[in-house]
Coordinates of C-alpha atoms (C1' of nucleotides) in Angstrom, one line a residue:
Chain A
M1 CA 0.0 0.0 0.0
L2 CA 2.6 2.5 1.1
E3 CA 4.8 1.3 -1.8
L4 CA 2.1 2.3 -4.3
E5 CA 1.1 5.6 -2.8
A6 CA 4.3 7.0 -1.5
P7 CA 7.3 5.0 -2.5
H8 CA 9.6 7.9 -1.6
L9 CA 8.8 7.4 2.0
L10 CA 10.4 4.1 1.9
E11 CA 13.4 5.2 -0.1
K12 CA 14.2 8.0 2.2
R13 CA 17.0 6.5 4.1
E14 CA 18.9 5.5 1.0
V15 CA 18.5 9.0 -0.6
K16 CA 20.0 10.6 2.5
A17 CA 23.2 8.7 2.2
R18 CA 26.1 11.0 1.5
R19 CA 26.4 11.6 -2.2
E20 CA 29.8 11.4 -3.8
G21 CA 30.7 12.8 -7.2
L22 CA 28.3 14.2 -9.6
P23 CA 24.5 14.1 -9.1
E24 CA 22.3 12.0 -11.3
L25 CA 20.9 13.3 -14.5
K26 CA 17.1 13.6 -14.8
N27 CA 15.4 11.2 -17.1
A28 CA 18.7 9.6 -18.1
E29 CA 18.8 6.1 -19.4
K30 CA 22.1 4.3 -19.5
G31 CA 23.3 4.0 -23.1
N32 CA 20.9 6.7 -24.2
V33 CA 22.4 9.9 -23.2
V34 CA 23.9 12.5 -25.6
L35 CA 25.8 15.5 -24.2
R36 CA 27.7 18.3 -25.9
F37 CA 30.1 21.0 -25.2
A38 CA 30.2 24.0 -27.6
P39 CA 33.1 26.4 -27.4
N40 CA 33.7 29.3 -29.8
P41 CA 36.9 28.5 -31.6
N42 CA 38.1 32.1 -31.2
G43 CA 41.1 31.0 -29.3
P44 CA 42.4 27.9 -27.6
L45 CA 40.6 26.5 -24.6
S46 CA 40.8 28.2 -21.2
F47 CA 40.6 26.9 -17.7
G48 CA 36.9 27.7 -17.7
H49 CA 36.2 25.7 -20.8
A50 CA 37.7 22.7 -18.9
R51 CA 34.7 22.7 -16.7
G52 CA 32.3 22.1 -19.6
L53 CA 34.5 19.4 -21.1
V54 CA 35.2 17.6 -17.8
I55 CA 31.6 17.6 -16.5
N56 CA 29.9 16.7 -19.7
S57 CA 32.4 13.9 -20.5
A58 CA 32.1 12.7 -16.9
F59 CA 28.3 12.3 -17.5
R60 CA 29.1 10.6 -20.8
D61 CA 31.1 8.0 -18.9
M62 CA 28.6 7.7 -16.1
Y63 CA 25.8 6.9 -18.5
D64 CA 27.8 5.2 -21.2
G65 CA 26.5 7.9 -23.6
E66 CA 27.9 10.1 -26.3
F67 CA 29.8 13.3 -26.1
I68 CA 29.8 15.8 -28.9
L69 CA 32.3 18.6 -29.3
R70 CA 30.7 21.4 -31.3
F71 CA 32.3 24.5 -32.7
D72 CA 29.9 27.4 -32.4
D73 CA 31.7 29.5 -34.9
T74 CA 28.8 31.6 -36.3
D75 CA 30.2 35.1 -35.7
T76 CA 32.8 36.4 -38.1
K77 CA 33.1 39.9 -36.8
V78 CA 32.6 40.3 -33.0
K79 CA 34.2 37.0 -32.0
P80 CA 35.9 35.9 -35.2
P81 CA 37.1 32.2 -35.1
M82 CA 40.7 31.4 -35.2
L83 CA 41.7 28.9 -37.9
E84 CA 44.3 27.1 -35.8
A85 CA 41.9 26.7 -32.9
Y86 CA 39.8 24.0 -34.5
E87 CA 42.6 21.4 -34.5
R88 CA 44.1 22.7 -31.3
I89 CA 40.8 22.5 -29.4
Q90 CA 40.3 18.9 -30.5
E91 CA 43.8 18.0 -29.4
E92 CA 43.4 19.8 -26.0
T93 CA 40.0 18.1 -25.5
E94 CA 41.5 14.7 -26.0
W95 CA 44.3 15.5 -23.6
L96 CA 41.9 16.7 -21.0
I97 CA 39.2 14.1 -21.1
G98 CA 41.5 11.3 -22.1
R99 CA 39.6 10.3 -25.2
K100 CA 38.3 11.7 -28.5
P101 CA 34.8 13.2 -28.5
D102 CA 32.3 10.7 -30.0
R103 CA 31.3 13.3 -32.5
V104 CA 32.6 16.6 -33.7
V105 CA 30.2 19.2 -35.3
I106 CA 31.2 22.5 -36.9
A107 CA 28.3 24.9 -37.1
S108 CA 29.8 26.8 -40.1
D109 CA 29.5 23.6 -42.1
R110 CA 25.8 23.5 -41.5
I111 CA 24.6 27.0 -42.4
E112 CA 22.3 25.6 -45.1
T113 CA 20.6 23.3 -42.6
Y114 CA 19.9 26.3 -40.4
H115 CA 18.6 28.2 -43.3
Q116 CA 16.2 25.4 -44.1
H117 CA 14.9 25.4 -40.5
A118 CA 14.5 29.2 -40.8
T119 CA 12.5 28.7 -44.0
D120 CA 10.3 26.1 -42.1
M121 CA 9.8 28.5 -39.3
L122 CA 8.7 31.3 -41.7
E123 CA 6.4 28.9 -43.6
Q124 CA 4.8 27.8 -40.5
G125 CA 4.3 31.3 -39.4
F126 CA 6.1 31.4 -36.1
G127 CA 8.9 33.6 -37.4
Y128 CA 9.1 36.8 -39.3
V129 CA 11.6 39.0 -41.1
C130 CA 12.0 42.2 -39.1
R131 CA 13.4 45.3 -40.8
C132 CA 13.4 47.5 -37.7
T133 CA 16.8 48.8 -36.5
A134 CA 18.1 47.3 -33.3
D135 CA 17.3 50.5 -31.4
A136 CA 13.8 50.7 -32.8
F137 CA 13.1 47.1 -31.7
K138 CA 14.5 47.7 -28.3
E139 CA 11.8 50.3 -27.8
F140 CA 9.1 47.8 -28.8
R141 CA 10.7 45.3 -26.4
V142 CA 10.7 47.7 -23.5
S143 CA 7.2 48.9 -24.2
K144 CA 5.8 45.4 -24.8
T145 CA 4.4 46.4 -28.2
N146 CA 4.4 44.4 -31.4
C147 CA 6.7 45.6 -34.1
P148 CA 4.9 46.3 -37.4
C149 CA 6.9 43.6 -39.2
R150 CA 5.3 41.0 -36.9
S151 CA 2.0 41.1 -38.8
Q152 CA 3.5 40.4 -42.3
N153 CA 2.0 37.4 -43.9
V154 CA 3.9 34.3 -44.7
Q155 CA 4.3 35.2 -48.3
D156 CA 5.8 38.5 -47.5
N157 CA 8.1 37.0 -45.0
L158 CA 9.3 34.4 -47.5
V159 CA 10.0 37.1 -50.1
L160 CA 12.0 39.1 -47.6
W161 CA 13.8 36.0 -46.5
K162 CA 14.8 35.3 -50.1
R163 CA 16.1 38.8 -50.4
M164 CA 18.2 38.3 -47.3
L165 CA 19.7 35.2 -48.7
D166 CA 20.2 37.0 -52.1
R167 CA 22.3 39.6 -50.4
K168 CA 19.9 42.4 -51.0
F169 CA 20.2 43.7 -47.4
K170 CA 23.1 45.1 -45.6
P171 CA 24.0 44.0 -42.0
G172 CA 21.4 45.5 -39.7
E173 CA 18.7 46.0 -42.3
A174 CA 16.9 42.7 -41.7
V175 CA 16.8 39.9 -39.1
V176 CA 14.7 36.9 -38.7
R177 CA 12.9 36.8 -35.4
V178 CA 11.0 34.1 -33.5
K179 CA 7.5 35.0 -32.6
T180 CA 7.1 34.5 -28.9
D181 CA 5.0 37.1 -27.1
M182 CA 6.0 40.8 -26.7
K183 CA 4.2 40.8 -23.3
L184 CA 6.3 38.0 -21.8
K185 CA 7.4 38.9 -18.3
N186 CA 11.1 38.3 -19.1
P187 CA 12.1 41.0 -21.6
A188 CA 14.9 38.8 -22.9
L189 CA 12.5 36.4 -24.4
R190 CA 10.4 38.8 -26.4
D191 CA 10.5 38.0 -30.1
W192 CA 14.2 37.1 -30.0
P193 CA 16.5 37.3 -33.1
A194 CA 17.3 34.0 -34.8
L195 CA 19.4 34.9 -37.8
R196 CA 21.1 38.1 -39.0
I197 CA 23.2 39.3 -41.9
Q198 CA 27.0 39.6 -41.6
D199 CA 29.3 41.3 -44.0
T200 CA 31.4 38.3 -44.9
T201 CA 33.2 40.2 -47.6
A202 CA 34.8 42.6 -45.1
H203 CA 34.8 39.8 -42.4
P204 CA 35.1 36.5 -44.2
H205 CA 34.9 33.3 -42.1
P206 CA 38.5 32.1 -41.6
R207 CA 37.8 28.6 -42.8
P208 CA 38.7 28.8 -46.5
E209 CA 35.9 26.4 -47.4
I210 CA 33.4 28.8 -45.9
G211 CA 34.9 32.2 -46.5
S212 CA 32.3 34.5 -47.9
N213 CA 29.8 31.9 -49.0
H214 CA 27.1 33.0 -46.7
V215 CA 25.8 36.4 -45.5
V216 CA 22.8 35.1 -43.4
W217 CA 24.1 33.5 -40.2
P218 CA 22.2 32.1 -37.3
L219 CA 22.7 33.5 -33.8
L220 CA 23.6 31.3 -31.0
D221 CA 20.1 30.5 -29.7
F222 CA 18.8 29.5 -33.0
Q223 CA 21.8 27.5 -34.2
S224 CA 22.3 25.8 -30.9
A225 CA 18.6 24.9 -30.5
V226 CA 18.3 23.5 -34.0
E227 CA 21.6 21.6 -33.7
D228 CA 20.9 20.1 -30.4
H229 CA 17.7 18.7 -31.8
L230 CA 19.3 17.4 -34.9
Q231 CA 22.1 15.7 -32.9
G232 CA 19.7 14.1 -30.5
V233 CA 21.1 15.9 -27.5
T234 CA 19.3 14.6 -24.4
H235 CA 21.0 16.7 -21.6
I236 CA 22.6 20.1 -21.6
V237 CA 24.9 21.0 -18.8
R238 CA 26.2 24.5 -19.0
G239 CA 26.8 27.8 -17.2
K240 CA 23.8 29.6 -15.7
D241 CA 24.5 32.6 -17.8
L242 CA 22.7 30.6 -20.5
M243 CA 19.5 30.1 -18.5
D244 CA 17.6 32.6 -20.5
S245 CA 18.9 30.9 -23.6
T246 CA 17.2 27.7 -22.4
R247 CA 13.9 29.6 -22.1
K248 CA 14.3 31.2 -25.5
Q249 CA 15.1 27.9 -27.1
T250 CA 12.3 26.1 -25.3
L251 CA 9.8 28.5 -26.9
L252 CA 11.3 27.6 -30.3
Y253 CA 11.1 23.9 -29.5
E254 CA 7.4 24.4 -28.7
H255 CA 6.8 26.0 -32.1
F256 CA 8.6 23.1 -33.8
G257 CA 6.9 20.5 -31.7
W258 CA 10.2 19.2 -30.3
T259 CA 11.1 18.3 -26.7
Y260 CA 13.8 20.3 -25.1
P261 CA 16.7 18.4 -23.5
E262 CA 17.0 18.3 -19.7
T263 CA 19.2 21.1 -18.5
M264 CA 21.5 21.7 -15.6
Y265 CA 23.6 24.8 -14.8
W266 CA 26.7 25.7 -13.0
G267 CA 27.6 29.1 -11.5
R268 CA 30.4 31.4 -12.3
V269 CA 33.9 30.5 -11.1
K270 CA 36.7 32.9 -10.3
V271 CA 40.2 31.9 -9.4
H272 CA 41.4 34.1 -6.6
E273 CA 44.8 34.6 -8.1
W274 CA 43.6 35.4 -11.6
G275 CA 41.8 38.5 -12.6
G276 CA 39.2 38.5 -15.4
F277 CA 40.7 37.1 -18.5
S278 CA 38.9 37.1 -21.8
T279 CA 40.0 35.3 -24.9
S280 CA 40.1 38.5 -26.8
Q281 CA 42.1 40.3 -24.1
M282 CA 44.6 37.4 -24.0
R283 CA 44.9 37.6 -27.8
A284 CA 45.7 41.3 -27.6
D285 CA 48.2 40.8 -24.9
I286 CA 50.0 38.1 -26.8
E287 CA 50.1 40.2 -29.9
D288 CA 51.6 43.1 -27.8
G289 CA 54.3 40.7 -26.5
R290 CA 53.1 40.8 -22.9
Y291 CA 52.9 37.0 -23.0
S292 CA 55.0 34.7 -25.1
D293 CA 52.0 32.7 -26.6
W294 CA 48.8 31.0 -25.6
D295 CA 50.8 28.5 -23.6
D296 CA 52.5 31.1 -21.5
P297 CA 52.5 29.6 -18.0
R298 CA 51.0 32.8 -16.6
L299 CA 47.9 32.5 -18.7
P300 CA 44.8 30.6 -17.5
T301 CA 44.7 28.6 -20.7
L302 CA 44.7 24.9 -20.8
A303 CA 47.9 25.1 -22.8
G304 CA 49.5 27.3 -20.1
L305 CA 48.5 25.0 -17.3
R306 CA 49.8 22.0 -19.2
Q307 CA 53.0 23.8 -19.9
R308 CA 53.5 24.2 -16.1
G309 CA 52.9 20.5 -15.5
I310 CA 49.3 20.6 -14.3
Q311 CA 48.0 17.2 -15.1
A312 CA 44.7 16.5 -17.0
R313 CA 43.6 14.2 -14.2
A314 CA 44.2 16.9 -11.6
L315 CA 41.9 19.3 -13.6
R316 CA 39.3 16.5 -13.9
S317 CA 39.2 15.8 -10.2
F318 CA 39.2 19.6 -9.5
W319 CA 36.1 20.2 -11.6
N320 CA 34.3 17.1 -10.6
E321 CA 34.8 18.0 -7.0
L322 CA 33.3 21.5 -7.5
G323 CA 30.4 19.8 -9.2
I324 CA 27.5 21.7 -10.7
T325 CA 26.0 24.0 -8.1
Q326 CA 24.6 27.3 -9.3
K327 CA 26.5 29.3 -6.7
D328 CA 29.1 31.8 -7.9
I329 CA 32.3 30.8 -6.3
S330 CA 35.9 31.9 -6.0
V331 CA 38.5 29.2 -5.6
P332 CA 42.1 29.5 -4.6
L333 CA 44.7 27.9 -6.8
A334 CA 45.9 25.9 -3.8
T335 CA 42.9 23.6 -4.4
L336 CA 44.0 22.8 -7.9
Y337 CA 47.6 22.4 -6.8
S338 CA 46.5 20.0 -4.1
H339 CA 44.9 17.8 -6.8
N340 CA 47.9 18.1 -8.9
T341 CA 50.3 17.1 -6.1
K342 CA 48.2 13.9 -5.6
A343 CA 48.3 13.2 -9.3
V344 CA 52.0 13.7 -9.6
D345 CA 53.8 12.7 -6.4
D346 CA 53.8 9.0 -6.8
E347 CA 55.5 9.0 -10.2
A348 CA 57.8 12.0 -9.8
P349 CA 61.5 11.1 -9.7
R350 CA 63.4 13.0 -7.0
L351 CA 66.1 15.4 -8.1
T352 CA 68.3 17.8 -6.3
F353 CA 68.4 21.5 -7.1
V354 CA 70.7 23.7 -5.0
R355 CA 69.5 27.3 -5.2
H356 CA 72.1 30.1 -4.9
A357 CA 74.7 27.5 -4.6
V358 CA 77.8 28.0 -2.4
E359 CA 80.8 25.8 -2.9
F360 CA 82.5 23.8 0.0
Q361 CA 85.3 21.3 0.2
L362 CA 84.6 18.0 1.9
T363 CA 87.3 16.9 4.4
G364 CA 87.7 14.0 6.7
D365 CA 86.9 10.4 6.2
H366 CA 84.0 9.6 4.0
P367 CA 83.0 7.1 1.2
N368 CA 83.6 8.3 -2.3
Q369 CA 80.2 7.4 -3.7
L370 CA 76.7 6.9 -2.5
S371 CA 73.3 5.8 -3.8
I372 CA 70.1 7.6 -3.2
P373 CA 66.6 6.4 -4.1
V374 CA 64.9 7.9 -7.1
H375 CA 61.7 7.9 -5.1
P376 CA 61.6 7.3 -1.3
N377 CA 58.3 5.4 -1.4
H378 CA 59.1 3.2 -4.4
A379 CA 62.3 1.3 -4.4
S380 CA 61.3 -0.1 -7.8
M381 CA 62.2 3.2 -9.4
G382 CA 65.8 2.6 -8.7
L383 CA 68.8 4.5 -7.3
R384 CA 70.7 7.6 -8.2
G385 CA 74.5 7.0 -7.9
W386 CA 76.6 9.9 -6.9
K387 CA 80.4 10.0 -7.1
L388 CA 82.3 12.5 -4.9
N389 CA 85.6 12.6 -6.9
D390 CA 87.4 15.7 -5.7
G391 CA 85.1 16.3 -2.8
R392 CA 83.8 19.7 -4.0
I393 CA 80.1 20.1 -3.1
W394 CA 77.4 22.7 -3.3
L395 CA 75.2 23.8 -0.5
E396 CA 72.2 26.1 -0.6
G397 CA 72.9 29.7 0.5
E398 CA 69.8 29.9 2.8
D399 CA 71.0 26.7 4.7
L400 CA 74.2 28.2 5.9
E401 CA 73.0 30.0 9.0
K402 CA 73.8 27.0 11.0
M403 CA 77.3 25.5 10.9
D404 CA 76.4 22.0 11.8
L405 CA 74.4 20.3 9.1
R406 CA 73.4 16.8 8.0
L407 CA 73.9 16.3 4.3
K408 CA 70.9 14.3 3.3
E409 CA 71.6 10.6 2.8
F410 CA 75.3 11.1 3.5
A411 CA 76.9 12.6 6.6
D412 CA 77.0 15.1 9.4
V413 CA 79.3 17.9 8.6
A414 CA 80.7 21.0 10.4
L415 CA 81.2 24.1 8.2
H416 CA 84.2 26.3 8.6
D417 CA 85.2 28.8 5.9
Q418 CA 84.9 26.9 2.7
E419 CA 85.4 23.6 4.3
A420 CA 82.8 21.0 5.3
R421 CA 84.4 18.6 7.7
V422 CA 82.8 15.2 8.0
E423 CA 82.1 14.5 11.7
S424 CA 80.0 11.3 11.3
I425 CA 78.6 9.1 8.6
E426 CA 75.8 7.9 10.9
R427 CA 73.3 10.4 12.1
S428 CA 74.6 11.5 15.5
D429 CA 72.3 14.3 16.6
K430 CA 69.3 16.5 15.6
R431 CA 71.1 18.9 13.3
P432 CA 69.1 20.0 10.3
I433 CA 69.0 17.9 7.2
V434 CA 69.8 19.8 4.0
H435 CA 70.0 18.8 0.4
W436 CA 73.4 19.2 -1.3
L437 CA 75.2 18.2 -4.5
P438 CA 78.7 17.0 -5.4
A439 CA 80.1 19.5 -7.9
S440 CA 81.1 16.6 -10.2
Q441 CA 77.5 15.6 -10.3
S442 CA 76.0 18.9 -11.1
V443 CA 75.3 21.4 -13.9
S444 CA 74.4 25.0 -13.7
A445 CA 70.7 25.4 -14.2
V446 CA 67.8 27.7 -14.0
V447 CA 64.3 27.0 -12.5
L448 CA 61.5 29.2 -13.8
S449 CA 58.4 29.9 -11.7
T450 CA 55.4 32.2 -12.0
K451 CA 54.9 34.8 -9.4
D452 CA 51.9 37.0 -9.7
D453 CA 52.2 38.1 -13.4
T454 CA 55.9 37.6 -13.8
I455 CA 58.3 34.7 -14.5
V456 CA 61.0 34.4 -11.9
H457 CA 64.3 32.8 -12.8
T458 CA 66.2 31.0 -10.0
E459 CA 69.8 30.1 -10.7
G460 CA 71.4 27.1 -9.1
Q461 CA 73.1 23.8 -9.4
L462 CA 71.1 20.9 -10.7
E463 CA 71.8 17.2 -10.4
R464 CA 72.6 15.7 -13.7
H465 CA 69.7 13.8 -15.1
K466 CA 68.4 12.1 -18.2
H467 CA 64.7 12.8 -17.8
K468 CA 62.9 13.8 -21.0
A469 CA 61.4 17.2 -21.5
G470 CA 57.9 17.1 -20.0
T471 CA 58.8 14.8 -17.1
I472 CA 57.4 16.0 -13.8
V473 CA 60.1 15.7 -11.1
Q474 CA 60.3 16.7 -7.5
L475 CA 63.1 19.0 -6.6
E476 CA 63.7 17.9 -3.0
R477 CA 62.8 20.7 -0.6
V478 CA 61.9 23.0 -3.4
G479 CA 58.8 21.6 -5.2
Y480 CA 57.4 19.8 -8.2
A481 CA 58.8 20.9 -11.5
I482 CA 58.5 20.0 -15.2
V483 CA 61.6 19.3 -17.2
I484 CA 62.2 21.7 -20.1
D485 CA 65.7 20.6 -20.9
N486 CA 68.8 19.3 -19.1
A487 CA 69.4 22.6 -17.4
T488 CA 66.0 24.2 -17.3
L489 CA 62.9 23.4 -15.3
M490 CA 59.7 25.1 -14.4
L491 CA 57.9 24.9 -11.1
C492 CA 54.4 23.4 -11.4
H493 CA 52.9 25.3 -8.6
E494 CA 53.3 29.0 -7.8
E495 CA 55.6 29.7 -4.9
S496 CA 53.5 29.7 -1.8
Q497 CA 52.7 33.0 -0.1
E498 CA 54.6 32.5 3.1
Q499 CA 58.0 31.7 1.6
Chain B
rG1 C1' 14.4 49.4 -14.1
rC2 C1' 12.4 44.5 -15.6
rU3 C1' 13.4 39.2 -15.5
rC4 C1' 15.8 34.9 -13.7
rG5 C1' 18.9 32.4 -10.3
rC6 C1' 21.9 31.7 -5.9
rG7 C1' 22.9 32.4 -0.3
rU8 C1' 26.0 25.9 4.7
rG9 C1' 33.0 27.0 8.4
rG10 C1' 38.8 31.0 5.5
rU11 C1' 37.7 28.3 0.6
rG12 C1' 34.9 24.6 -1.9
rU13 C1' 31.2 20.8 -1.1
rA14 C1' 27.1 17.0 1.0
rG15 C1' 22.4 17.3 3.2
rC16 C1' 17.3 20.8 1.2
rC17 C1' 12.9 18.5 -3.6
rA18 C1' 10.0 13.9 -0.1
rG19 C1' 11.1 18.2 8.0
rG20 C1' 13.2 14.3 13.0
rU21 C1' 18.5 9.5 12.6
rC22 C1' 22.3 16.9 11.5
rC23 C1' 25.1 19.1 18.9
rA24 C1' 25.3 19.2 10.2
rU25 C1' 29.4 15.4 5.5
rC26 C1' 33.8 15.3 2.9
rA27 C1' 37.9 17.9 0.9
rU28 C1' 41.1 22.0 1.1
rU29 C1' 43.6 25.8 4.0
rA30 C1' 45.8 27.2 8.7
rC31 C1' 47.7 25.2 13.2
rG32 C1' 49.6 21.0 16.2
rG33 C1' 51.5 15.9 16.3
rG34 C1' 53.3 11.0 14.1
rU35 C1' 56.0 8.2 10.0
rU36 C1' 60.1 9.7 6.8
rU37 C1' 67.9 11.2 6.4
rU38 C1' 63.0 16.4 1.6
rC39 C1' 60.0 22.2 4.0
rA40 C1' 57.5 16.0 -0.3
rU41 C1' 54.1 11.9 0.2
rC42 C1' 51.3 9.3 3.9
rC43 C1' 48.7 9.1 8.8
rC44 C1' 46.4 11.4 13.3
rG45 C1' 44.3 15.6 15.7
rU46 C1' 42.5 20.9 16.5
rC47 C1' 40.0 25.5 15.0
rG48 C1' 35.8 26.6 12.1
rA49 C1' 29.3 27.2 9.0
rC50 C1' 23.2 26.5 8.1
rC51 C1' 22.4 35.4 5.4
rC52 C1' 18.6 38.0 8.6
rG53 C1' 13.5 38.3 10.6
rG54 C1' 8.8 36.3 11.0
rG55 C1' 5.4 32.0 10.2
rU56 C1' 3.8 26.6 9.9
rU57 C1' 5.0 22.3 13.0
rC58 C1' 5.7 18.4 18.8
rG59 C1' 10.2 19.3 15.7
rA60 C1' 13.0 23.6 10.4
rA61 C1' 19.6 23.8 7.3
rU62 C1' 15.3 21.5 5.0
rC63 C1' 8.5 24.0 4.0
rC64 C1' 6.0 29.3 3.6
rC65 C1' 6.3 34.8 3.7
rG66 C1' 9.2 39.2 4.0
rG67 C1' 13.9 41.5 4.0
rC68 C1' 19.1 41.8 2.9
rG69 C1' 23.3 40.4 0.0
rC70 C1' 25.5 38.5 -4.5
rG71 C1' 25.4 37.0 -9.7
rA72 C1' 23.4 36.7 -14.6
rG73 C1' 20.1 38.0 -18.8
rC74 C1' 17.4 42.0 -21.2
rA75 C1' 23.2 42.2 -28.1
rC76 C1' 21.6 42.0 -35.4
rC77 C1' 28.3 38.1 -29.2
rA78 C1' 29.1 33.1 -27.8

RNA sequence: GCUCGCGUGGUGUAGCCAGGUCCAUCAUUACGGGUUUUCAUCCCGUCGACCCGGGUUCGAAUCCCGGCGCGAGCACCA
């Protein structure tokens, strides 16, 4: 009885169990879920894009569904696409989510399909060609009055539509609008624009196969709505700034008799250490030479983070942990770094880097060589063999305040002038343990790190190594770093504030 | 201004829809301790929160109303 009338009462206890990971999708059937992420290819992917990629592909995995990467490249003037970005975004997506998208769709390939749907809309009478100026229409929108173009009959609309396609209008002289209702409470929804004219002679599409082929282009809400339906998208998970888009598009779906996908939203995210970066601002700064390129480690691009050794799986766990609440949040980079440390530590070979190195001469009895583990927790990673040869060693400038030191993995020494006299091989007291390097084992090197908006160069002596570029190592007592070449590394994580 | 959305410790997050098992979860940060010949990893511990005011109820983080705060949309951008 209870089961029939109020099954939720019985499930209560189970539902209250602590949830881990992402929430369930509504009306989702395993194997029958289609998701998408649709960036504008006006630059490479940013940190923020990663959220859309990570979350949507996580749902794809959770439901054994499909994930579409779609290029929403329908503006050639305000946010012109960048030709290189198409390939680059696909490569970065694969790196981030660890697989290729199930489908890739490029909006600019499908302009004629959108035109066809616009024709359908006009024929069925729920759209019209509006020849008012943007300003004039704005007044109609504010005053909740119908624009005169709204009452044109279907024939007139189709004639005007053909003239649009035939390049008889200039940009701004005609748009296609969706008939909703000018008295709708939300002004954003009132007879919203679906397609407009772009001057693709002055502003051709950067893809050579598209170029100036079309002048009538769909706007986001129309293009996205039609494409989601055509691709069979079942769930849309996106930023809450697109909430009104959902409402606009739902009105269009009702006209067409389609069912709108389930939607979920996330709020805005700010990273405390980064200001507001926009793709176009970054592009300008790179052109001005303020940053080296899109992969400059100071930039919040995926390429920049990757350059610094931030791992894809760290970004995945970071975004998955934030989840999809609608709250606007501000996260410290320390959270991302914490995920990255977990991702990297187990596999990071240890290496010695002596900053601001000062030379000393070892004296007294001591072995002439020693072996140090590559990783203290994993003997299987092998040993590093050091030879002392002439007994010249490097110590870090900041460690020299005390005269009695323990050279890590080696011996207790007492410093005097330029001499380090070995007092004991065994550890004999509580003197501080410091890292050090035999001169014969070292090479002059530089470690780069980002600090605020600058790149700091730290000179020092680096243990000789054969790690390939891109390897993440741990510089003992310094931090995790990515190998650039034999004598250059870059710290993965910004120097901590209290240093 | 109109419309929509959101307010749980320093920062995130779970719980809220279907009120009790919540003196509120987990993570991170900070601090303290343990393991460790790294200021790493790992482990243990401590501090710390339901925006405010009413209401409904035996009982409210959870439901209702009002207030306040924050954010977004109102583009012929995405």
